[in-house]
PDB file of C-alpha atoms in Angstrom:
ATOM      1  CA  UNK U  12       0.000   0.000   0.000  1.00 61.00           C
ATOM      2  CA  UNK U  13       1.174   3.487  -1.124  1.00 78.00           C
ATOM      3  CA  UNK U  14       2.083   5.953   1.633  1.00 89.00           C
ATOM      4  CA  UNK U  15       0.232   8.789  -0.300  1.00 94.00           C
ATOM      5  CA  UNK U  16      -2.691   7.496  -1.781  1.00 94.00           C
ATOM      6  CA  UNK U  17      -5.061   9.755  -4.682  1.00 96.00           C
ATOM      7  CA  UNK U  18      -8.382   9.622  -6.038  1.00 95.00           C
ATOM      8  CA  UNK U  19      -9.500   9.523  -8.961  1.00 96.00           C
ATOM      9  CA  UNK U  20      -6.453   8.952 -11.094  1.00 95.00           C
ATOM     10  CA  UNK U  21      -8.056  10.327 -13.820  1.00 96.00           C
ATOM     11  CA  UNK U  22     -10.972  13.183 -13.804  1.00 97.00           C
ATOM     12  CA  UNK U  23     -12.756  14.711 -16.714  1.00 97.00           C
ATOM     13  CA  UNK U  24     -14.942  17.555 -16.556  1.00 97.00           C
ATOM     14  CA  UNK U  25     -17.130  20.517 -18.584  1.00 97.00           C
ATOM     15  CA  UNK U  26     -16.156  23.429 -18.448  1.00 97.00           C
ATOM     16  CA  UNK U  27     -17.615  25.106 -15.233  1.00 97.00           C
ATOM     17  CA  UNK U  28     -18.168  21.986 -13.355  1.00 97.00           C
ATOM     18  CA  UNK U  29     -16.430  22.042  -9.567  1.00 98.00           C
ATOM     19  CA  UNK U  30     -14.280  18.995  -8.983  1.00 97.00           C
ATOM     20  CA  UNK U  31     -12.709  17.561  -5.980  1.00 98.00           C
ATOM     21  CA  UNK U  32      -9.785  15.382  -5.692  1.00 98.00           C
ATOM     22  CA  UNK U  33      -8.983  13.512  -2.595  1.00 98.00           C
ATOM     23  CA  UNK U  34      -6.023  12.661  -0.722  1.00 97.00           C
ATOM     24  CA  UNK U  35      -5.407   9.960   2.137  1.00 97.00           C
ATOM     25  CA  UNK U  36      -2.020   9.260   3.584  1.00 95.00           C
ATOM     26  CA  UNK U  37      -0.858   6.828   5.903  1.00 91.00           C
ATOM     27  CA  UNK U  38       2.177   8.391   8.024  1.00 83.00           C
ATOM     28  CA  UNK U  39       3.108  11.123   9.987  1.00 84.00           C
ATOM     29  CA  UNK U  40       3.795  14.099   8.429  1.00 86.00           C
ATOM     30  CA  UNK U  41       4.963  17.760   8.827  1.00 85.00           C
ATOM     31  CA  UNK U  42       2.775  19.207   6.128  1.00 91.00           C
ATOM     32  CA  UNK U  43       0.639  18.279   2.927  1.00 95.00           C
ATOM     33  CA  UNK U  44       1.802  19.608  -0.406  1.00 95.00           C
ATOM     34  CA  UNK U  45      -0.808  20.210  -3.174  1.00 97.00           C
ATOM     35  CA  UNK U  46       0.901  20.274  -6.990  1.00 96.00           C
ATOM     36  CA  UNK U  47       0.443  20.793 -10.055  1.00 96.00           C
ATOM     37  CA  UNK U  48       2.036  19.467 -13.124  1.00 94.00           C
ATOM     38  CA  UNK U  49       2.047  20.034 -16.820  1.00 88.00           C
ATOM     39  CA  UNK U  50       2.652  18.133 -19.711  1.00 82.00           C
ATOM     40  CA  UNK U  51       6.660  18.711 -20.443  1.00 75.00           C
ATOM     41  CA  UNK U  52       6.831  18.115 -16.637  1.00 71.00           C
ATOM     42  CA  UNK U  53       7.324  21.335 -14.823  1.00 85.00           C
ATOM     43  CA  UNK U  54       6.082  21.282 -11.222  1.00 91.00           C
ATOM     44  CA  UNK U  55       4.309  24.484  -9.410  1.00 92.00           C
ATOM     45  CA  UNK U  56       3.621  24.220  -6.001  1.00 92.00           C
ATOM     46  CA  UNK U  57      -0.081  25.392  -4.912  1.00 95.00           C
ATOM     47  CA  UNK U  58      -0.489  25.154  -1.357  1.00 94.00           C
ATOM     48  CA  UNK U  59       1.451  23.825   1.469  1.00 93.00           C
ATOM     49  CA  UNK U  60      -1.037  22.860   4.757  1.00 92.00           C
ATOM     50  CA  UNK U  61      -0.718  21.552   8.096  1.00 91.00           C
ATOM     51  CA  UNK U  62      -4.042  22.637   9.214  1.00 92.00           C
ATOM     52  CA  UNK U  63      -7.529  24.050   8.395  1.00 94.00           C
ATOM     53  CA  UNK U  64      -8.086  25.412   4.877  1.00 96.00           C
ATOM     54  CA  UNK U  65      -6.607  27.254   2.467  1.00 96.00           C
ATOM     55  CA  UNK U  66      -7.906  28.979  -0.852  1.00 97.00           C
ATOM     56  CA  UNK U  67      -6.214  30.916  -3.591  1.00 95.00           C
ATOM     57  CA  UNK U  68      -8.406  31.966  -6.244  1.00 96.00           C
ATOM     58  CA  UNK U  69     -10.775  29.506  -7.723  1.00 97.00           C
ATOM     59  CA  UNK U  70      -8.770  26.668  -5.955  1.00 97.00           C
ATOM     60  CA  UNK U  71      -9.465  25.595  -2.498  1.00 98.00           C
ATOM     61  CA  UNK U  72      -7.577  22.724  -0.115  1.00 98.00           C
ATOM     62  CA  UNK U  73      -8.687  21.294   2.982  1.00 97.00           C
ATOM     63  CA  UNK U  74      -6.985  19.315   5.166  1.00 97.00           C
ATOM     64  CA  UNK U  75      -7.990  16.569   8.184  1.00 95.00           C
ATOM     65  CA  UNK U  76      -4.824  15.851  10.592  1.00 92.00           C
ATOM     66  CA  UNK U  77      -7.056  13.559  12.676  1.00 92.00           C
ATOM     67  CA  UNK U  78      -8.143  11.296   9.254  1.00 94.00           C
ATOM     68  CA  UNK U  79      -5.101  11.703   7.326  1.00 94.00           C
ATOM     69  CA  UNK U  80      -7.204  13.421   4.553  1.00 96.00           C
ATOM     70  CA  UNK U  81      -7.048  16.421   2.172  1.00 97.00           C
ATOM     71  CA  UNK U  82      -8.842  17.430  -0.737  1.00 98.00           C
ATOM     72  CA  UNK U  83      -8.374  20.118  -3.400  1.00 98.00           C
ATOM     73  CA  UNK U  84     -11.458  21.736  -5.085  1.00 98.00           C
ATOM     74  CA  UNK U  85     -11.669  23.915  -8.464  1.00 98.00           C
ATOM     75  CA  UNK U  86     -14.615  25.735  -8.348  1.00 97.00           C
ATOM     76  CA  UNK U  87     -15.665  27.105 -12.140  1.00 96.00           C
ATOM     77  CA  UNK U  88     -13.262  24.798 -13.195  1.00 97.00           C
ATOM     78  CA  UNK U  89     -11.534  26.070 -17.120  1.00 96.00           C
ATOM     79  CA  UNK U  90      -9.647  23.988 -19.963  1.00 96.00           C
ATOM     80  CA  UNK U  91      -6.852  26.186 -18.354  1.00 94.00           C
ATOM     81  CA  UNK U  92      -6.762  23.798 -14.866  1.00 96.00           C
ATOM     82  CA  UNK U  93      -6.552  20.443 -17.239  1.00 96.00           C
ATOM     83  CA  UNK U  94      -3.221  19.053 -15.682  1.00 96.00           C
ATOM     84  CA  UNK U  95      -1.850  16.113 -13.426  1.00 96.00           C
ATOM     85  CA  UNK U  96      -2.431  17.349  -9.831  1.00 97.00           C
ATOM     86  CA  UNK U  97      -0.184  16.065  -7.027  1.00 96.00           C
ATOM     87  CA  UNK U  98      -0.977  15.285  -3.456  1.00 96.00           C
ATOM     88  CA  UNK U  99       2.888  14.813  -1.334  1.00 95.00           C
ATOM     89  CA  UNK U 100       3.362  14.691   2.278  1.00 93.00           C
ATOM     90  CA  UNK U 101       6.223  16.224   4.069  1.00 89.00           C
ATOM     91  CA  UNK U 102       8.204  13.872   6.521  1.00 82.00           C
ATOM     92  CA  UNK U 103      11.265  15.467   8.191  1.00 75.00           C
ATOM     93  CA  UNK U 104      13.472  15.800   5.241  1.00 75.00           C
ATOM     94  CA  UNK U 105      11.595  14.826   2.398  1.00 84.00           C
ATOM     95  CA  UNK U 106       8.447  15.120   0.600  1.00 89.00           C
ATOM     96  CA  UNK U 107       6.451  11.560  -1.033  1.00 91.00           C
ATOM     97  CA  UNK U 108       4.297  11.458  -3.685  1.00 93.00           C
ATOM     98  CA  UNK U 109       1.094  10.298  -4.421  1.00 93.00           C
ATOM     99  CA  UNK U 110       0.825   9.359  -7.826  1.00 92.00           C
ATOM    100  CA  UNK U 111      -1.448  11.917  -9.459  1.00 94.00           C
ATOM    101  CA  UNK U 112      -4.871  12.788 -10.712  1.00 96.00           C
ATOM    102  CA  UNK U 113      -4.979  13.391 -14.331  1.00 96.00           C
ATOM    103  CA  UNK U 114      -7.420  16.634 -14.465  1.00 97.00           C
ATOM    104  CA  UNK U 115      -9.224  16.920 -18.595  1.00 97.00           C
ATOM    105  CA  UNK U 116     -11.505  19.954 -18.427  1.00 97.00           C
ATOM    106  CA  UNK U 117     -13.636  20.467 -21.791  1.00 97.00           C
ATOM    107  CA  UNK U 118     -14.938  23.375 -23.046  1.00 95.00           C
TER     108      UNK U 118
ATOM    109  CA  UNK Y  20      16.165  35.034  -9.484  1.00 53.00           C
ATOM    110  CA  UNK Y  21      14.523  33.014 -11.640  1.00 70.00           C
ATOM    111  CA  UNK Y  22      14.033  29.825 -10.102  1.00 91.00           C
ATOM    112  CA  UNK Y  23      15.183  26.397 -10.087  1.00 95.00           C
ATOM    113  CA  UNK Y  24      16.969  25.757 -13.309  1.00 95.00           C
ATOM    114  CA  UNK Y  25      17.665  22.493 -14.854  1.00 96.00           C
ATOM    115  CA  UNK Y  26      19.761  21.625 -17.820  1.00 96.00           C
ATOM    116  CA  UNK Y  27      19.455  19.834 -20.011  1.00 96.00           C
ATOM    117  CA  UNK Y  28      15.602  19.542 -20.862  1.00 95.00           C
ATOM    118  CA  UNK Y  29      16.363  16.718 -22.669  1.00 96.00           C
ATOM    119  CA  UNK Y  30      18.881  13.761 -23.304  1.00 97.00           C
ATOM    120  CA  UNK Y  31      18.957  10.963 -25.392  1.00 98.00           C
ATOM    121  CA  UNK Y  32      21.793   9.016 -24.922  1.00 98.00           C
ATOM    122  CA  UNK Y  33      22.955   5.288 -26.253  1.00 97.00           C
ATOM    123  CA  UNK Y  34      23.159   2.523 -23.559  1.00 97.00           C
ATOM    124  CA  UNK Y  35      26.393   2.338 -21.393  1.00 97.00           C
ATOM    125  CA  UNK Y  36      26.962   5.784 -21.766  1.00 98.00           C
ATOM    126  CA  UNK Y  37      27.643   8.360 -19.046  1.00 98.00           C
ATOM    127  CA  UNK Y  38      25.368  11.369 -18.624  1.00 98.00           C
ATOM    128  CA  UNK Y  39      25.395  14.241 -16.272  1.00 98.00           C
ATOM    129  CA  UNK Y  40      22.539  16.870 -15.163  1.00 97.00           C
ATOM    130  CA  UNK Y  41      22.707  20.062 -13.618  1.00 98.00           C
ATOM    131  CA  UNK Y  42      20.368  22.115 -11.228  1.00 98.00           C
ATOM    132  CA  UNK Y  43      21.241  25.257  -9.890  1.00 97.00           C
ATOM    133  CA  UNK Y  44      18.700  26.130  -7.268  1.00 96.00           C
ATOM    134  CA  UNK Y  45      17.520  29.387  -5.532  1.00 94.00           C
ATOM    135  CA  UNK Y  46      20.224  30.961  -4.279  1.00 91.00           C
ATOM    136  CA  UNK Y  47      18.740  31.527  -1.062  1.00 89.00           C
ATOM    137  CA  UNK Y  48      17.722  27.819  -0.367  1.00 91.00           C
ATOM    138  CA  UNK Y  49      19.759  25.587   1.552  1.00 91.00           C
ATOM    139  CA  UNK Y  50      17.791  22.560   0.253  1.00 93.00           C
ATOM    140  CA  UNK Y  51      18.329  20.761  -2.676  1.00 95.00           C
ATOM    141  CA  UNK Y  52      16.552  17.813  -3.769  1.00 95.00           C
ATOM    142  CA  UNK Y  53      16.475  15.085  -6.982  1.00 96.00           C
ATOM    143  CA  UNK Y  54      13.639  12.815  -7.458  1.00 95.00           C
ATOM    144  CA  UNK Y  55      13.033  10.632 -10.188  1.00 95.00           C
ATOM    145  CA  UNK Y  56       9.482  10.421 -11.939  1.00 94.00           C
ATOM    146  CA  UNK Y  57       8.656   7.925 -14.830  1.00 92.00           C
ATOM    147  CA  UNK Y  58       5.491   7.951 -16.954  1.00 88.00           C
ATOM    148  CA  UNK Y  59       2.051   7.237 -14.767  1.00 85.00           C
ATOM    149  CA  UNK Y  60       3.545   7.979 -11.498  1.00 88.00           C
ATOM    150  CA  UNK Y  61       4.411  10.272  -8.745  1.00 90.00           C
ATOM    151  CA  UNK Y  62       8.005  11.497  -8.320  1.00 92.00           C
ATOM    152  CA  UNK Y  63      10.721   9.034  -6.419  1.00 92.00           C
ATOM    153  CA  UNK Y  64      12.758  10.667  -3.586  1.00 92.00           C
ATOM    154  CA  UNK Y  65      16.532   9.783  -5.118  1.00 94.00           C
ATOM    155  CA  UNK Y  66      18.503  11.923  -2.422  1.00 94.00           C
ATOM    156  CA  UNK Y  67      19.218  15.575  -0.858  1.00 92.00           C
ATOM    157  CA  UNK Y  68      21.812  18.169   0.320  1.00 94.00           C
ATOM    158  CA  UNK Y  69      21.607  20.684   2.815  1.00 92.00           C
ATOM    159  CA  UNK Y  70      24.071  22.906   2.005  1.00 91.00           C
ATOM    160  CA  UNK Y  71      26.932  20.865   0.636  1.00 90.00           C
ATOM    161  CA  UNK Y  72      26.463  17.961   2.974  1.00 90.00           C
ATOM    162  CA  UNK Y  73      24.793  15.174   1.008  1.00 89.00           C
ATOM    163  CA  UNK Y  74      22.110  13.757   4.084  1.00 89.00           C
ATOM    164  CA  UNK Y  75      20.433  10.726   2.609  1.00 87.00           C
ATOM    165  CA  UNK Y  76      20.346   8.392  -0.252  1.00 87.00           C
ATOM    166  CA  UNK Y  77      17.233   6.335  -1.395  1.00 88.00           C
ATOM    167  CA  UNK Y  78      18.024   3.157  -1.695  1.00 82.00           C
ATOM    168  CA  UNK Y  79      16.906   3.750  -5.923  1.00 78.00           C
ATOM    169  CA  UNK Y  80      20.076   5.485  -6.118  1.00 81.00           C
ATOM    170  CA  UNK Y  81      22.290   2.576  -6.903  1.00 86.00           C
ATOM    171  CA  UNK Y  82      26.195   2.696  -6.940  1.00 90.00           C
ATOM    172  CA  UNK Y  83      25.698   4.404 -10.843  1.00 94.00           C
ATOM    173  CA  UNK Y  84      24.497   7.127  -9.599  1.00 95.00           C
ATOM    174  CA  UNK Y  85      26.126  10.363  -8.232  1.00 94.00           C
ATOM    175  CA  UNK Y  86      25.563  13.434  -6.697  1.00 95.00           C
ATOM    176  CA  UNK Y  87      27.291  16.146  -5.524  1.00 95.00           C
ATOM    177  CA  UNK Y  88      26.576  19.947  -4.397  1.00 95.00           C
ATOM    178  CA  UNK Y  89      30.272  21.884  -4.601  1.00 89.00           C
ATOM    179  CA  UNK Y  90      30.134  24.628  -2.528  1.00 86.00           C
ATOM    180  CA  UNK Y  91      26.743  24.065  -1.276  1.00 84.00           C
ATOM    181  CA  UNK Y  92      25.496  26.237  -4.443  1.00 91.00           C
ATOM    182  CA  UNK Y  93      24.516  23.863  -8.397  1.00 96.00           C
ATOM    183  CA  UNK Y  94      24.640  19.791  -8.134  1.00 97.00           C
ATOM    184  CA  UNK Y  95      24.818  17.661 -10.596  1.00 97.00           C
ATOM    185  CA  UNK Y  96      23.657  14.297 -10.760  1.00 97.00           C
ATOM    186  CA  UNK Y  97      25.772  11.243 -12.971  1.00 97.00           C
ATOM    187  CA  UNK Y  98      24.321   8.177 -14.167  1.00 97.00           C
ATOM    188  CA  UNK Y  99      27.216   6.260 -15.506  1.00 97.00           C
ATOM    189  CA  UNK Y 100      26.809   3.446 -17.549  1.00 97.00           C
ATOM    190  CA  UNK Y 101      23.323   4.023 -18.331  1.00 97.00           C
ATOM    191  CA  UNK Y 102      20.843   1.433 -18.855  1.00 96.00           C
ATOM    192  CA  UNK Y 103      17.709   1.443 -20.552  1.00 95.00           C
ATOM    193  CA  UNK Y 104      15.498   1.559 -16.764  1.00 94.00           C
ATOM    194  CA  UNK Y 105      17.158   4.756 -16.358  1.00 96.00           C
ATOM    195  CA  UNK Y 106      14.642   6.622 -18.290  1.00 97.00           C
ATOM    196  CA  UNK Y 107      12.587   8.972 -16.936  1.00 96.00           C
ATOM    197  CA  UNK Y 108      12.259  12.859 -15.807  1.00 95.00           C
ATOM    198  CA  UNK Y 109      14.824  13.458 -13.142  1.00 96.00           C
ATOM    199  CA  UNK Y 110      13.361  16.894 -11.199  1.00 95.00           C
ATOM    200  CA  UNK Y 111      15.350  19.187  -8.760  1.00 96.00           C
ATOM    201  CA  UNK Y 112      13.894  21.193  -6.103  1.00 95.00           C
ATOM    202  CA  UNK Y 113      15.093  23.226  -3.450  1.00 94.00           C
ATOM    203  CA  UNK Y 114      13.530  24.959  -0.436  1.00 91.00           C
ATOM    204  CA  UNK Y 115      15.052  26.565   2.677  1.00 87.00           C
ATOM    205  CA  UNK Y 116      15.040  24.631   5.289  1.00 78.00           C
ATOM    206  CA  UNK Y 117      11.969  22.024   4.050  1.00 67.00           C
ATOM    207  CA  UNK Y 118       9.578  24.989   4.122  1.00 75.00           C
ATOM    208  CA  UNK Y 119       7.771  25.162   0.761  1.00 81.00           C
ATOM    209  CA  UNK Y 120       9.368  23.904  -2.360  1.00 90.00           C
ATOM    210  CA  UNK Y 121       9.778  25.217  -5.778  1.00 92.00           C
ATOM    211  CA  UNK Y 122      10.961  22.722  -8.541  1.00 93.00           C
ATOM    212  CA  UNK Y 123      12.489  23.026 -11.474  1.00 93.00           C
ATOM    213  CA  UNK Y 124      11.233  21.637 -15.452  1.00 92.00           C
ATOM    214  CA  UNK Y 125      13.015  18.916 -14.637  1.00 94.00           C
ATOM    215  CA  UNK Y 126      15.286  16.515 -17.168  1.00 96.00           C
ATOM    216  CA  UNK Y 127      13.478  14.242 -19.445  1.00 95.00           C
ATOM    217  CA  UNK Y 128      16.500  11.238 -20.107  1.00 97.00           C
ATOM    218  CA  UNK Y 129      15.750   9.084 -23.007  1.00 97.00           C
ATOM    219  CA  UNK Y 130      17.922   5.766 -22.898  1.00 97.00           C
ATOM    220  CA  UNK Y 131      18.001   4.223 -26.201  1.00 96.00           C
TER     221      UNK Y 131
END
């Protein structure tokens, strides 16, 4: 069993629709990394949590200490967000991966 | 300061041959990360510096692979003898002190 586990691993969507993708892990961590990842493989980092909630934008991330859970949400989702998505966990030194939700939004 | 920089973007290289990336990182950050990603799946932790000090290894990172960080500033990562496994993108990131992390575009190696 994966550390960092995601679902779904792949997501499509219209245009406008909110989506959710969900995050469980099984360890101990410092913080929860949500990222994002285009084709050619360049990775931007969109929120960093160890509590609460966070929201930038149209994108939103929760997190759950006590069930080991986050999810991110695009609300109004666009073509634009269509990208692999990236749930990682920080331990002391090092961050692990889950292993992506592939995010198709369609006009 | 633009970021974490990574050179090359790509490599194609025959089988048994030696290749070596570069990733020069925020200057700032003391941090300095490679992980290795192949196609379908989440990036690998291969190994870190802080500073210059190289602190752990993955076990992935067998005895053909190298890293260093000179002067606690660039590192480069070797794969000698390459085989044809080694392909995938190999991504640097750095952050200061583990807080936050900002990657680079990452170095797609082809093994043919």
């Amino acid at each position: 069993k994966n550390e960092v586990e995601q679902s779904p691993q792949n997501l499509t969507a219209q245009e406008g629709e909110f989506i959710t993708i969900n995050c469980s892990y099984s360890v101990g961590i410092s913080a929860l990394h949500w990222l994002q990842q285009h084709p050619g493989g360049g990775i931007v980092s969109l929120f960093m949590l160890s509590s609460g909630k966070k929201k930038h934008g149209r994108l939103i991330a929760t997190i759950n200490i006590q069930e080991k859970h986050s999810s991110l949400h695009i609300t109004a989702s666009h073509p634009r967000d269509s990208a692999v998505y990236i749930c990682a966990v920080s331990l002391t030194d090092k961050l692990i991966f889950g292993t992506g939700t592939r995010l198709q939004v369609f006009p | 300061d633009t970021g974490v920089s990574q050179n090359p973007r790509h490599k194609i290289t025959k089988r048994g041959q030696n290749v070596t990336f570069r990733c020069d990182p925020i200057s700032e950050h003391n941090r300095l990360y490679w992980y290795r990603q192949t196609l379908g799946q989440g990036p690998e932790f291969l190994t870190y510096f802080q500073n210059e000090a190289q602190l752990e290894k993955s076990r992935l990172l067998s005895d053909r692979f190298s890293a260093e960080r000179p002067k606690g500033s660039f590192s480069t990562l070797e794969i000698q003898r390459t085989e044809q496994g080694d392909s995938a993108m190999y991504l640097c990131a750095s952050s200061l002190q583990g807080y936050g992390y900002t990657f680079g575009s990452g170095t797609r190696l082809t093994v043919v």
